[in-house]
Short mmCIF file of C-alpha atoms in Angstrom, two decimals:
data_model
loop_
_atom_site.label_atom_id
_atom_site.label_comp_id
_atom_site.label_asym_id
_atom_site.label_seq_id
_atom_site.Cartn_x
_atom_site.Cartn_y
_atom_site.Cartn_z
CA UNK A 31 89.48 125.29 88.75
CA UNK A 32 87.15 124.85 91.86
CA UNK A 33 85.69 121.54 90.07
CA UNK A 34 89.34 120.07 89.54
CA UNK A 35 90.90 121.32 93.31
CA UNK A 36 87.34 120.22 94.56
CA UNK A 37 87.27 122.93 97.27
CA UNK A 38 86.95 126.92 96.89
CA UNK A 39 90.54 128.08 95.41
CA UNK A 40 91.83 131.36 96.74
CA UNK A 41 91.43 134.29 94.28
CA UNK A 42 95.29 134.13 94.22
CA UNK A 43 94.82 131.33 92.65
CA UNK A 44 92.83 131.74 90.15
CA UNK A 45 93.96 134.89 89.14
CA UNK A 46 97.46 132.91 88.39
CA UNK A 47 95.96 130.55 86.57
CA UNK A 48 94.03 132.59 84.63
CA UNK A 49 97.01 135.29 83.79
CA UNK A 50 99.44 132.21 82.73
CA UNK A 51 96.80 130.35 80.78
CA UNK A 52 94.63 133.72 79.00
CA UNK A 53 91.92 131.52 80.11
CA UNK A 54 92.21 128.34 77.36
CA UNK A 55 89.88 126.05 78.84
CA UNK A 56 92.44 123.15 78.41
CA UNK A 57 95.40 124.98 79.64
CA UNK A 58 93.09 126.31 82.46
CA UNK A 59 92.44 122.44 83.49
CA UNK A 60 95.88 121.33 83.18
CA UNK A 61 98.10 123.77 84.66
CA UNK A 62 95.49 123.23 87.69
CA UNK A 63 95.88 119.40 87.73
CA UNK A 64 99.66 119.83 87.55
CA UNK A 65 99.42 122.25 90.61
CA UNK A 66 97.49 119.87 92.63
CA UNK A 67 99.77 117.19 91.59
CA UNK A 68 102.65 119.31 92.89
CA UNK A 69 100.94 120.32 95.98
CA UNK A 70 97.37 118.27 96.91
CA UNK A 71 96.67 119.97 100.34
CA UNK A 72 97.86 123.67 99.19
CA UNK A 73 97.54 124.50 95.54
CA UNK A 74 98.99 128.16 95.37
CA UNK A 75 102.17 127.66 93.82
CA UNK A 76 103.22 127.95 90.29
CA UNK A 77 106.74 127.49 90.28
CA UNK A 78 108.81 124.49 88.26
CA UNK A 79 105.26 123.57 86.44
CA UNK A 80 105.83 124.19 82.58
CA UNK A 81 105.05 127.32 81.15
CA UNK A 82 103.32 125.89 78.31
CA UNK A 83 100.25 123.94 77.39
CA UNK A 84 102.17 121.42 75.28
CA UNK A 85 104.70 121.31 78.23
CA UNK A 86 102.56 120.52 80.66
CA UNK A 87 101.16 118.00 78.81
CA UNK A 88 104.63 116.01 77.73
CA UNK A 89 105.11 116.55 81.88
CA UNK A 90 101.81 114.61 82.13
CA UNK A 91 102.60 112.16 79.71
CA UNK A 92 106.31 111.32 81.43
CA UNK A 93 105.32 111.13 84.66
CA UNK A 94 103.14 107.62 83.37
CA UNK A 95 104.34 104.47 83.67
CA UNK A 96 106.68 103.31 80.49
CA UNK A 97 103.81 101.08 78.91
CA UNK A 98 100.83 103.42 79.40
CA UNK A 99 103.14 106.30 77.83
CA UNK A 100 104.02 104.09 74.87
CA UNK A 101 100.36 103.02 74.60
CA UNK A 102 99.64 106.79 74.41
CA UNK A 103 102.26 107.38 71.55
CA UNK A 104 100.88 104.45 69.68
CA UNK A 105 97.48 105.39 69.98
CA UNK A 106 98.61 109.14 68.82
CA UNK A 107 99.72 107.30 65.75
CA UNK A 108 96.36 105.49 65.02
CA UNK A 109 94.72 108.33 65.50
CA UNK A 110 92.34 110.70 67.81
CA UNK A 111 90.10 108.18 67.94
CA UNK A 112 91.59 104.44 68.03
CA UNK A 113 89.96 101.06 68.31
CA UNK A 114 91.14 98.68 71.41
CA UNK A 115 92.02 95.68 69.79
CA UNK A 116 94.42 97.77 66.74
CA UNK A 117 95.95 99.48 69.63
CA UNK A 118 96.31 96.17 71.77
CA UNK A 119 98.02 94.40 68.10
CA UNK A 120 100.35 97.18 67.27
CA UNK A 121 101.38 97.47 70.85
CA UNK A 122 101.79 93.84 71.07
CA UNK A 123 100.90 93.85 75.27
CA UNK A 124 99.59 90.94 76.89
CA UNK A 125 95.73 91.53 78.38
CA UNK A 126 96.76 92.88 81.92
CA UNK A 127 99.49 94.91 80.98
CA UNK A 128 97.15 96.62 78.06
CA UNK A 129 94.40 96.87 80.42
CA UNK A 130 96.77 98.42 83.28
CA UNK A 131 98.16 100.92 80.34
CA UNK A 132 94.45 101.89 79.23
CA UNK A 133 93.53 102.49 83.16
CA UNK A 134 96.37 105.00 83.79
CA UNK A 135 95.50 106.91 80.78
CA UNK A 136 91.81 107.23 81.81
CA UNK A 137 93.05 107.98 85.17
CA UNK A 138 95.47 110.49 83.55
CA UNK A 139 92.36 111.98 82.06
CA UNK A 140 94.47 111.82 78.57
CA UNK A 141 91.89 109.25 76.80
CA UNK A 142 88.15 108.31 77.20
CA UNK A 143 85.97 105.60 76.01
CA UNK A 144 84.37 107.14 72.57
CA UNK A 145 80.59 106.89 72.92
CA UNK A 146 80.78 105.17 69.38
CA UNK A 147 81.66 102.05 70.45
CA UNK A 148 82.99 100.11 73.89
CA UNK A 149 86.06 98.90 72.25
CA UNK A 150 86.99 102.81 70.91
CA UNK A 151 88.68 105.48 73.03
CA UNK A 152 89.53 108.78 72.05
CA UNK A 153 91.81 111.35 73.05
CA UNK A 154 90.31 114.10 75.67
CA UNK A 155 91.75 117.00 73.35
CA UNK A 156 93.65 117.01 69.91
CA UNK A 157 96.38 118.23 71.64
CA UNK A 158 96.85 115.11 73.72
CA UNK A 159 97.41 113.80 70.60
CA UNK A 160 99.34 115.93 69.35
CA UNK A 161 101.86 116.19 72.14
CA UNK A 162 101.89 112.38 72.38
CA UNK A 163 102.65 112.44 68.73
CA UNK A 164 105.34 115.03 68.68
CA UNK A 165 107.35 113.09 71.14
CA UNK A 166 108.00 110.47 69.32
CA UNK A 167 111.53 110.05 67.67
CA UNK A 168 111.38 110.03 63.28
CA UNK A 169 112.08 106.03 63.43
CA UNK A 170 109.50 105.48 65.82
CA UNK A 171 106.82 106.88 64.34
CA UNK A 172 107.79 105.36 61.05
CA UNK A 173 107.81 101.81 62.71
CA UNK A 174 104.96 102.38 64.27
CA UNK A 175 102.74 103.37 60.74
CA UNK A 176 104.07 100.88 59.05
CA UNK A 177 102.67 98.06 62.12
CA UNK A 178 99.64 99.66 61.77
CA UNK A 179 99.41 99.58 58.23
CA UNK A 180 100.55 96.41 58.53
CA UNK A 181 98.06 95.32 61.01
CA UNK A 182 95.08 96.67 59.17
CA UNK A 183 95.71 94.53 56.33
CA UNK A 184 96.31 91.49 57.77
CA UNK A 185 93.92 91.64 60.84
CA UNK A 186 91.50 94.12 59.46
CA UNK A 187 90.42 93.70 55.55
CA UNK A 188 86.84 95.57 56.23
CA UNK A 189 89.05 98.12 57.36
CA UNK A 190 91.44 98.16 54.66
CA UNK A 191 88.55 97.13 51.85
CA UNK A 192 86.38 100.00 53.11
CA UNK A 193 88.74 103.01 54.54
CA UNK A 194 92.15 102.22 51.56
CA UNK A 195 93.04 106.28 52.54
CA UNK A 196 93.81 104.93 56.44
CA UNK A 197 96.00 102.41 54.97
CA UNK A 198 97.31 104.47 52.48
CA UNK A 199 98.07 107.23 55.40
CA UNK A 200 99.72 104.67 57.41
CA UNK A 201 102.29 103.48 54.88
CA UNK A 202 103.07 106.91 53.49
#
């Protein structure tokens, strides 16, 4: 908490951030950021920030702009980890705009470049994912797999030669 705030919280605090998240390290980090989000000069207060870890992190996820949020759900579709340029193809964003999109979710703390590769992020958490996932309506999600799976094939055959279960996973 004192990392995140970046000065010494009260105990007050902490102790009600500890008793609403029964001290889950990822709940313990958001439910701070969303406090000093609410109030930056005097975190203390708890009230109208979301009870839960999932709903703090769809409150997260709305409050980005439209094209970083629907880069987020995209990328939840491709995976935990996702490559740049199958994310920038499915999500069909010019250069800036991608770029912008990427930078708020960095900012957000919601993705981070995977130490696998330059052009790879990853989600922070599984739950980021997850979340991101979840909020996606039936149709979207379905369109979404299918541009993947989609993309893979056309723009990817190493992929699609070497990894036919990601493909497969895609268009089921």
């Amino acid at each position: 908490v004192q990392a995140i705030i970046g000065s010494e919280p009260s105990q007050n605090v902490i102790d009600d951030i500890t008793e609403r998240t029964d001290g889950v390290p990822l709940f313990v980090e958001e439910l701070t950021r969303a406090i000093l989000e609410r109030a930056p000069d005097s975190p203390a207060k708890l009230d109208g920030i979301p009870a839960t870890l999932q709903g703090s992190l769809m409150a997260r996820l709305d409050r980005l702009p439209p094209r970083a949020k629907e880069a987020a759900q995209i990328a939840s579709v491709i995976g935990r980890e996702f490559a740049r340029d199958l994310l920038m193809q499915v999500a069909k964003l010019n250069g800036l705009a991608f770029d912008e999109a990427l930078r708020d979710l960095i900012r957000a703390q919601l993705i981070v470049m995977s130490g696998l590769s330059s052009n790879a992020y990853l989600f922070r958490h599984a739950l980021i994912q997850d979340v991101a996932y979840q909020a996606l309506l039936t149709s979207k999600r379905r369109k979404y797999h299918r541009n993947i799976g989609e993309t893979l094939v056309a723009e990817h055959p190493d992929v699609a030669e070497t990894q036919p279960e990601l493909v497969a996973r895609h268009f089921s």
